[in-house]
mmCIF file of C-alpha atoms in Angstrom:
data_model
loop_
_atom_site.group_PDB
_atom_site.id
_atom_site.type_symbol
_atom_site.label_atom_id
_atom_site.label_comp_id
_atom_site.label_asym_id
_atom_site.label_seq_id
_atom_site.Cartn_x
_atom_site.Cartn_y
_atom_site.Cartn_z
ATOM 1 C CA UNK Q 4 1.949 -16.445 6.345
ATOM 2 C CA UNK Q 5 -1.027 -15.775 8.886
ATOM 3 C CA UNK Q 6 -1.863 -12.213 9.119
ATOM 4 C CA UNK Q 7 -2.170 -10.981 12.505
ATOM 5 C CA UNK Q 8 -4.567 -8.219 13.085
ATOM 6 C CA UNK Q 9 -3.745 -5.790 15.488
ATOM 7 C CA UNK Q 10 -7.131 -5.442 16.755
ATOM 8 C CA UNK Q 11 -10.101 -7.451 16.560
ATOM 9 C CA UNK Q 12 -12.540 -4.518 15.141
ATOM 10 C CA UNK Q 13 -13.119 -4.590 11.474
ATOM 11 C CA UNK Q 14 -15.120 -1.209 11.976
ATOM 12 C CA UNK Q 15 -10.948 -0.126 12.486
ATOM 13 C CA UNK Q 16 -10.076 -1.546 8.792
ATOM 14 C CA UNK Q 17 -12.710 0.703 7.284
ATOM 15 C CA UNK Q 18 -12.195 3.853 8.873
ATOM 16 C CA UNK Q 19 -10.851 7.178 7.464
ATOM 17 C CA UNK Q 20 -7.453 9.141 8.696
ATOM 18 C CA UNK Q 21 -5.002 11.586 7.756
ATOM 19 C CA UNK Q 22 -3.244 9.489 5.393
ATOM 20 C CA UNK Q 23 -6.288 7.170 4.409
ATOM 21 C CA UNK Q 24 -8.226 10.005 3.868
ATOM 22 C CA UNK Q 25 -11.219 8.559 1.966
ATOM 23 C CA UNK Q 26 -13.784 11.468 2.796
ATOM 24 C CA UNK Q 27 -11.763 12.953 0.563
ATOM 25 C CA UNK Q 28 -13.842 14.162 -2.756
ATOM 26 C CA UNK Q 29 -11.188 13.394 -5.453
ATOM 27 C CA UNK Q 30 -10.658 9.354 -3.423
ATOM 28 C CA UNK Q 31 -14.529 9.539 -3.423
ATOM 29 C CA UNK Q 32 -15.040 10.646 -7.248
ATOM 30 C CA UNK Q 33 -11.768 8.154 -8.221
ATOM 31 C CA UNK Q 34 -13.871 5.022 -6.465
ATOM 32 C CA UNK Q 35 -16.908 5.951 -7.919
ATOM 33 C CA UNK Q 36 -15.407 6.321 -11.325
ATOM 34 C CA UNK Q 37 -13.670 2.827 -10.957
ATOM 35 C CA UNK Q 38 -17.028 1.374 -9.384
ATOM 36 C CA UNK Q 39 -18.863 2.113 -12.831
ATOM 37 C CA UNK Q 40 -20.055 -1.124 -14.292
ATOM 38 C CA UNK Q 41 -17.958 -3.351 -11.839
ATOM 39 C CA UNK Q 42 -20.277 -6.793 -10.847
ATOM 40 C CA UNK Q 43 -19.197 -7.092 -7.295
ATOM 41 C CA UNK Q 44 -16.974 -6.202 -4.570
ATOM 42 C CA UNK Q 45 -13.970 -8.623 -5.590
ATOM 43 C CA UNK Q 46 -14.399 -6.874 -9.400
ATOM 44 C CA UNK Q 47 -13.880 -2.976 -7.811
ATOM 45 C CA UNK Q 48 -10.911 -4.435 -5.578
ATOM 46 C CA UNK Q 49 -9.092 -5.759 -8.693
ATOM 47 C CA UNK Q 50 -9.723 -2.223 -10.612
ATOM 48 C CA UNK Q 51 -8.921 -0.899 -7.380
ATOM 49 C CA UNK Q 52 -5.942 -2.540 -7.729
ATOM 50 C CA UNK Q 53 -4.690 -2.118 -11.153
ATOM 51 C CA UNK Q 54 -5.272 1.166 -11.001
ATOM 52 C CA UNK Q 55 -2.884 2.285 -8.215
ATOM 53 C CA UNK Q 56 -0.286 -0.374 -9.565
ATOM 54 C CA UNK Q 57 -0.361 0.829 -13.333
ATOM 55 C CA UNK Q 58 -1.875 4.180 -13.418
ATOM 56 C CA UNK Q 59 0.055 5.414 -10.690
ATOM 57 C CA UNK Q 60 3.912 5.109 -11.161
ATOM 58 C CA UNK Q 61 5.893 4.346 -8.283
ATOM 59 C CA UNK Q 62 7.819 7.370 -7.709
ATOM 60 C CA UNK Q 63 11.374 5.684 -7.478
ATOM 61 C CA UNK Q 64 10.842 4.179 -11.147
ATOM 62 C CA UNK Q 65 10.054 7.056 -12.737
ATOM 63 C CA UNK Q 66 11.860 9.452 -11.318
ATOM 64 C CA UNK Q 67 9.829 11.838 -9.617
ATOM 65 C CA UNK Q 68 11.463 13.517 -6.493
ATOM 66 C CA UNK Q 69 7.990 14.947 -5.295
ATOM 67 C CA UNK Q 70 6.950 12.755 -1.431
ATOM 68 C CA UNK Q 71 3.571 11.721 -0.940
ATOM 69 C CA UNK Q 72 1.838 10.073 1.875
ATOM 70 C CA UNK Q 73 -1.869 11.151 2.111
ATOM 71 C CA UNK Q 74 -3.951 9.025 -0.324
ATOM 72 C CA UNK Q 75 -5.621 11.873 -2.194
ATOM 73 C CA UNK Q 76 -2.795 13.863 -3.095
ATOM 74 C CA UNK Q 77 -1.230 10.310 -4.195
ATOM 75 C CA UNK Q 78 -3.992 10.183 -6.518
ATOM 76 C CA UNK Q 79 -3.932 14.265 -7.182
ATOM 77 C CA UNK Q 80 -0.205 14.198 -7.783
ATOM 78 C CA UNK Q 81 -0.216 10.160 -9.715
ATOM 79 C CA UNK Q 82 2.789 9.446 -7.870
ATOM 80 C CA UNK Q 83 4.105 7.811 -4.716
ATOM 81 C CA UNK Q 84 6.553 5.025 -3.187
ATOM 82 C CA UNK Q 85 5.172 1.841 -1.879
ATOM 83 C CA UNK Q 86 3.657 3.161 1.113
ATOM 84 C CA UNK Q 87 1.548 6.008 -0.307
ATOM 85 C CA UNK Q 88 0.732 3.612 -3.134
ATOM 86 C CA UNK Q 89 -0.745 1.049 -0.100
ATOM 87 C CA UNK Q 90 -2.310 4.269 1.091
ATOM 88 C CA UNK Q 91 -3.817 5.301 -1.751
ATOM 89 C CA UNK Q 92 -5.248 1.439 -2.449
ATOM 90 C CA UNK Q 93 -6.734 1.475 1.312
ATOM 91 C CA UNK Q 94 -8.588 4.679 0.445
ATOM 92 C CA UNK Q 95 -10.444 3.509 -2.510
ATOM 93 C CA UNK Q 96 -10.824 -0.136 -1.296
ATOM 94 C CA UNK Q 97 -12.119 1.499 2.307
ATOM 95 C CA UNK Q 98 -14.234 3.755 0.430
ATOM 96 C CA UNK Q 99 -16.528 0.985 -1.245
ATOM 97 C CA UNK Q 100 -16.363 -0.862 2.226
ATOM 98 C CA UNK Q 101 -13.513 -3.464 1.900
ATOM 99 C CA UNK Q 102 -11.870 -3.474 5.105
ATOM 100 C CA UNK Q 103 -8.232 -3.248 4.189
ATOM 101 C CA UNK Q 104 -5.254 -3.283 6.669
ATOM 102 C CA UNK Q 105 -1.856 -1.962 5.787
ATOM 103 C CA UNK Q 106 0.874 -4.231 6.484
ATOM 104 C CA UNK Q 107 4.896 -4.369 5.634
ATOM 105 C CA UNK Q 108 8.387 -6.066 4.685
ATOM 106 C CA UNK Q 109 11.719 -6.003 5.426
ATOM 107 C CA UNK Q 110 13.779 -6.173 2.160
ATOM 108 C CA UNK Q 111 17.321 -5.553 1.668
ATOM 109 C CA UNK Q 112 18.099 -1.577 -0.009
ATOM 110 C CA UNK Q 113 20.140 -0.605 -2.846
ATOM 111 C CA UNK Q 114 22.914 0.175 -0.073
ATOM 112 C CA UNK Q 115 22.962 -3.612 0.951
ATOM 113 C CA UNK Q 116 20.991 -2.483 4.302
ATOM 114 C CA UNK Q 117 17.582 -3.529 4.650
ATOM 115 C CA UNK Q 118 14.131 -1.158 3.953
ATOM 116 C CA UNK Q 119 10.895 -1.577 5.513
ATOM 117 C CA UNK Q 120 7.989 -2.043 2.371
ATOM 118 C CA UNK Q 121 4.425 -1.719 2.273
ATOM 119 C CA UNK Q 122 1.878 -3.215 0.934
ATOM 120 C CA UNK Q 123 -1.761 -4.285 1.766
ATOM 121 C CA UNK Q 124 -4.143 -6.622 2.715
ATOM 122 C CA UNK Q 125 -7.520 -6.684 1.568
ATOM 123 C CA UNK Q 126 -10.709 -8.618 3.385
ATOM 124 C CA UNK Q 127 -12.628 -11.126 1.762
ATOM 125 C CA UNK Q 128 -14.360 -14.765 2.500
ATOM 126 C CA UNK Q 129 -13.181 -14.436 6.076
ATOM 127 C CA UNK Q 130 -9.624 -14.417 5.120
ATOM 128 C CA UNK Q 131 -6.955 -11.727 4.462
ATOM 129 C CA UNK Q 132 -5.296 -11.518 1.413
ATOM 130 C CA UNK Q 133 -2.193 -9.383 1.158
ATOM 131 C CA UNK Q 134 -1.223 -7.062 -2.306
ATOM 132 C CA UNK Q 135 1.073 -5.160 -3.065
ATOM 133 C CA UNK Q 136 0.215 -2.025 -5.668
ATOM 134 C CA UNK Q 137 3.370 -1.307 -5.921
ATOM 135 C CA UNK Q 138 4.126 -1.106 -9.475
ATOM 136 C CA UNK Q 139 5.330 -3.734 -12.002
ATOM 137 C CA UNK Q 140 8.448 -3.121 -13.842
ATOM 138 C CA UNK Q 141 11.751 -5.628 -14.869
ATOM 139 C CA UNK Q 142 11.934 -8.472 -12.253
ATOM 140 C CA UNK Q 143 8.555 -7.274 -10.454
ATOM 141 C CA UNK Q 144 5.032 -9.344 -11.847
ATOM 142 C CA UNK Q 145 2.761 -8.586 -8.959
ATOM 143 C CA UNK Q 146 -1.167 -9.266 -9.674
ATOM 144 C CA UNK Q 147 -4.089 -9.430 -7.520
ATOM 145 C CA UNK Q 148 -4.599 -12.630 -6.105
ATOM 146 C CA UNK Q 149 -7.415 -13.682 -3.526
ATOM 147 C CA UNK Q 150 -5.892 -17.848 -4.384
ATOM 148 C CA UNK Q 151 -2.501 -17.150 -3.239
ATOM 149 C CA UNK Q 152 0.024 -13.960 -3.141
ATOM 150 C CA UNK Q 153 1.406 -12.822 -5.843
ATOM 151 C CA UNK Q 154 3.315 -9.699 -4.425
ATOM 152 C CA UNK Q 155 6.397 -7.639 -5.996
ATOM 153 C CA UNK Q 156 8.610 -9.358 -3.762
ATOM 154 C CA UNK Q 157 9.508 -12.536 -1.507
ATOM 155 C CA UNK Q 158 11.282 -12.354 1.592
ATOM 156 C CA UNK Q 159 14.829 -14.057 1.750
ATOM 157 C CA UNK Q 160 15.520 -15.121 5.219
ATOM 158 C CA UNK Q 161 18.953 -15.661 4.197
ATOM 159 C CA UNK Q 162 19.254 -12.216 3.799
ATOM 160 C CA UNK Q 163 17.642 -11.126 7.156
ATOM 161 C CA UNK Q 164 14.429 -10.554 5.047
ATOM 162 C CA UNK Q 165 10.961 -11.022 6.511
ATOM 163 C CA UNK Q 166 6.727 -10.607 6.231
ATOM 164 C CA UNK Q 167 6.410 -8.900 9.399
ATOM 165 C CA UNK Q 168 2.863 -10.427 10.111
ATOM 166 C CA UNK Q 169 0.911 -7.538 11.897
ATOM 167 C CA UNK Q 170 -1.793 -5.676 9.934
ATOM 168 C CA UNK Q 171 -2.208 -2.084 10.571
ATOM 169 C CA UNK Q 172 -5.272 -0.029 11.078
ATOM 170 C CA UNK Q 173 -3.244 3.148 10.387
ATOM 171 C CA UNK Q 174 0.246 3.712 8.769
ATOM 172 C CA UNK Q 175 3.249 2.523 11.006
ATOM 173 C CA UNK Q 176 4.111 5.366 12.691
ATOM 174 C CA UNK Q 177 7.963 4.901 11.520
ATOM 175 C CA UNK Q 178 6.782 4.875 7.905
ATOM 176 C CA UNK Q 179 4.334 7.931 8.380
ATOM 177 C CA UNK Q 180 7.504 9.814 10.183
ATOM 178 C CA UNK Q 181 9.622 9.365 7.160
ATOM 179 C CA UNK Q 182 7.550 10.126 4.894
ATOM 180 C CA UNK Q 183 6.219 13.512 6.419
ATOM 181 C CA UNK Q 184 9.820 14.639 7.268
ATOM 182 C CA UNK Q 185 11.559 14.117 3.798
ATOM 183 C CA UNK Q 186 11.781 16.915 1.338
ATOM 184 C CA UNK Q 187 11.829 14.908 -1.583
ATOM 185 C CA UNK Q 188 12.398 11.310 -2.599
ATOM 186 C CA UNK Q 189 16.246 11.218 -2.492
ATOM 187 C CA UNK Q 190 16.591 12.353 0.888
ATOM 188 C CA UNK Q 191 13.608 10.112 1.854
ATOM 189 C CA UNK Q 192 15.682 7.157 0.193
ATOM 190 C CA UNK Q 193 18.226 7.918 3.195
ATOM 191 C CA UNK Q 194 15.712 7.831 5.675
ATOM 192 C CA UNK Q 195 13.573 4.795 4.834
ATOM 193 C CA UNK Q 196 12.743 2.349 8.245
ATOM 194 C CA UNK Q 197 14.983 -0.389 7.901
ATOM 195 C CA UNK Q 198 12.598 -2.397 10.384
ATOM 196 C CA UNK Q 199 9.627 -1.791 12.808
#
């Protein structure tokens, strides 16, 4: 798939908001921290990385009913779906000047219906390269990858599944709705996007 940007700026890919909030002093501290002893740019992305998709459980797997959306109290709170996850990997990526775009899925739900997923997409050589922080578990392998994706999941277009091929600036407003609006996770899980 060809990423589409949704504007031509990178200057937009880099900038702070209320969900990417990466002014913030504990997303500021947490790049630094993972910064430390790193050779280059592609070596913080892939700490980056593995540190939202391991040290941060997706909220779903373990349990947690607590919603988060803004990427410092992701990291405050170590817990989040896929979206705050994505946000939470923009911050620190955007932080240490990666220009990272948020982007999204449609996937089938537990109820059969379909779920809108995020993920990212990271800037390097030119190119965009999507990830998804997520969170590994049974049936889920996803690894940073700037030589091919290797996200948590593969649309089926038998199943009405699809990359939608955008990339975001700022969260989808749909997914930024939701997640703002829901008490806590199992009412959010009622009131996922099931497209944009």
């Amino acid at each position: 798939m060809e990423p589409i940007q949704n504007t031509p700026d990178l200057s937009a890919y880099l900038a702070a908001d209320e969900a990417i909030d990466h002014e913030h002093p504990l997303v500021r501290e947490t790049a630094a921290r993972l910064a430390e002893g790193v050779a280059d740019s592609y070596a913080y992305a892939r700490s980056a990385y593995e540190f939202v998709r391991d040290g941060i459980p997706h909220a779903q797997d373990a349990g947690d009913p607590r919603v988060t959306w803004r990427a410092s109290d992701v990291l405050r709170l170590r817990t989040g779906i896929c979206y705050a996850k994505a946000h939470a990997l923009a911050a620190l990526l955007r932080a240490e000047d990666i220009p990272t775009a948020l982007c999204y899925q449609r996937l089938t739900h537990d109820d059969g219906g379909h779920v809108v997923h995020g993920l990212v997409a990271v800037r390097f050589d030119g190119a965009w390269h999507r990830q998804d922080p997520r969170g590994n578990k049974p049936g889920v392998d996803a690894q940073f990858s700037l030589a091919g994706e290797r996200l948590a999941f593969v649309p089926d277009p038998k199943s009405n599944e699809v990359d939608y091929p955008v990339l975001y600036a700022e969260p989808h407003l749909a997914v930024l709705a939701a997640l703002k609006a829901a008490p806590d996770r199992p009412r959010l899980w009622k009131t996922l996007p099931a497209a944009l």
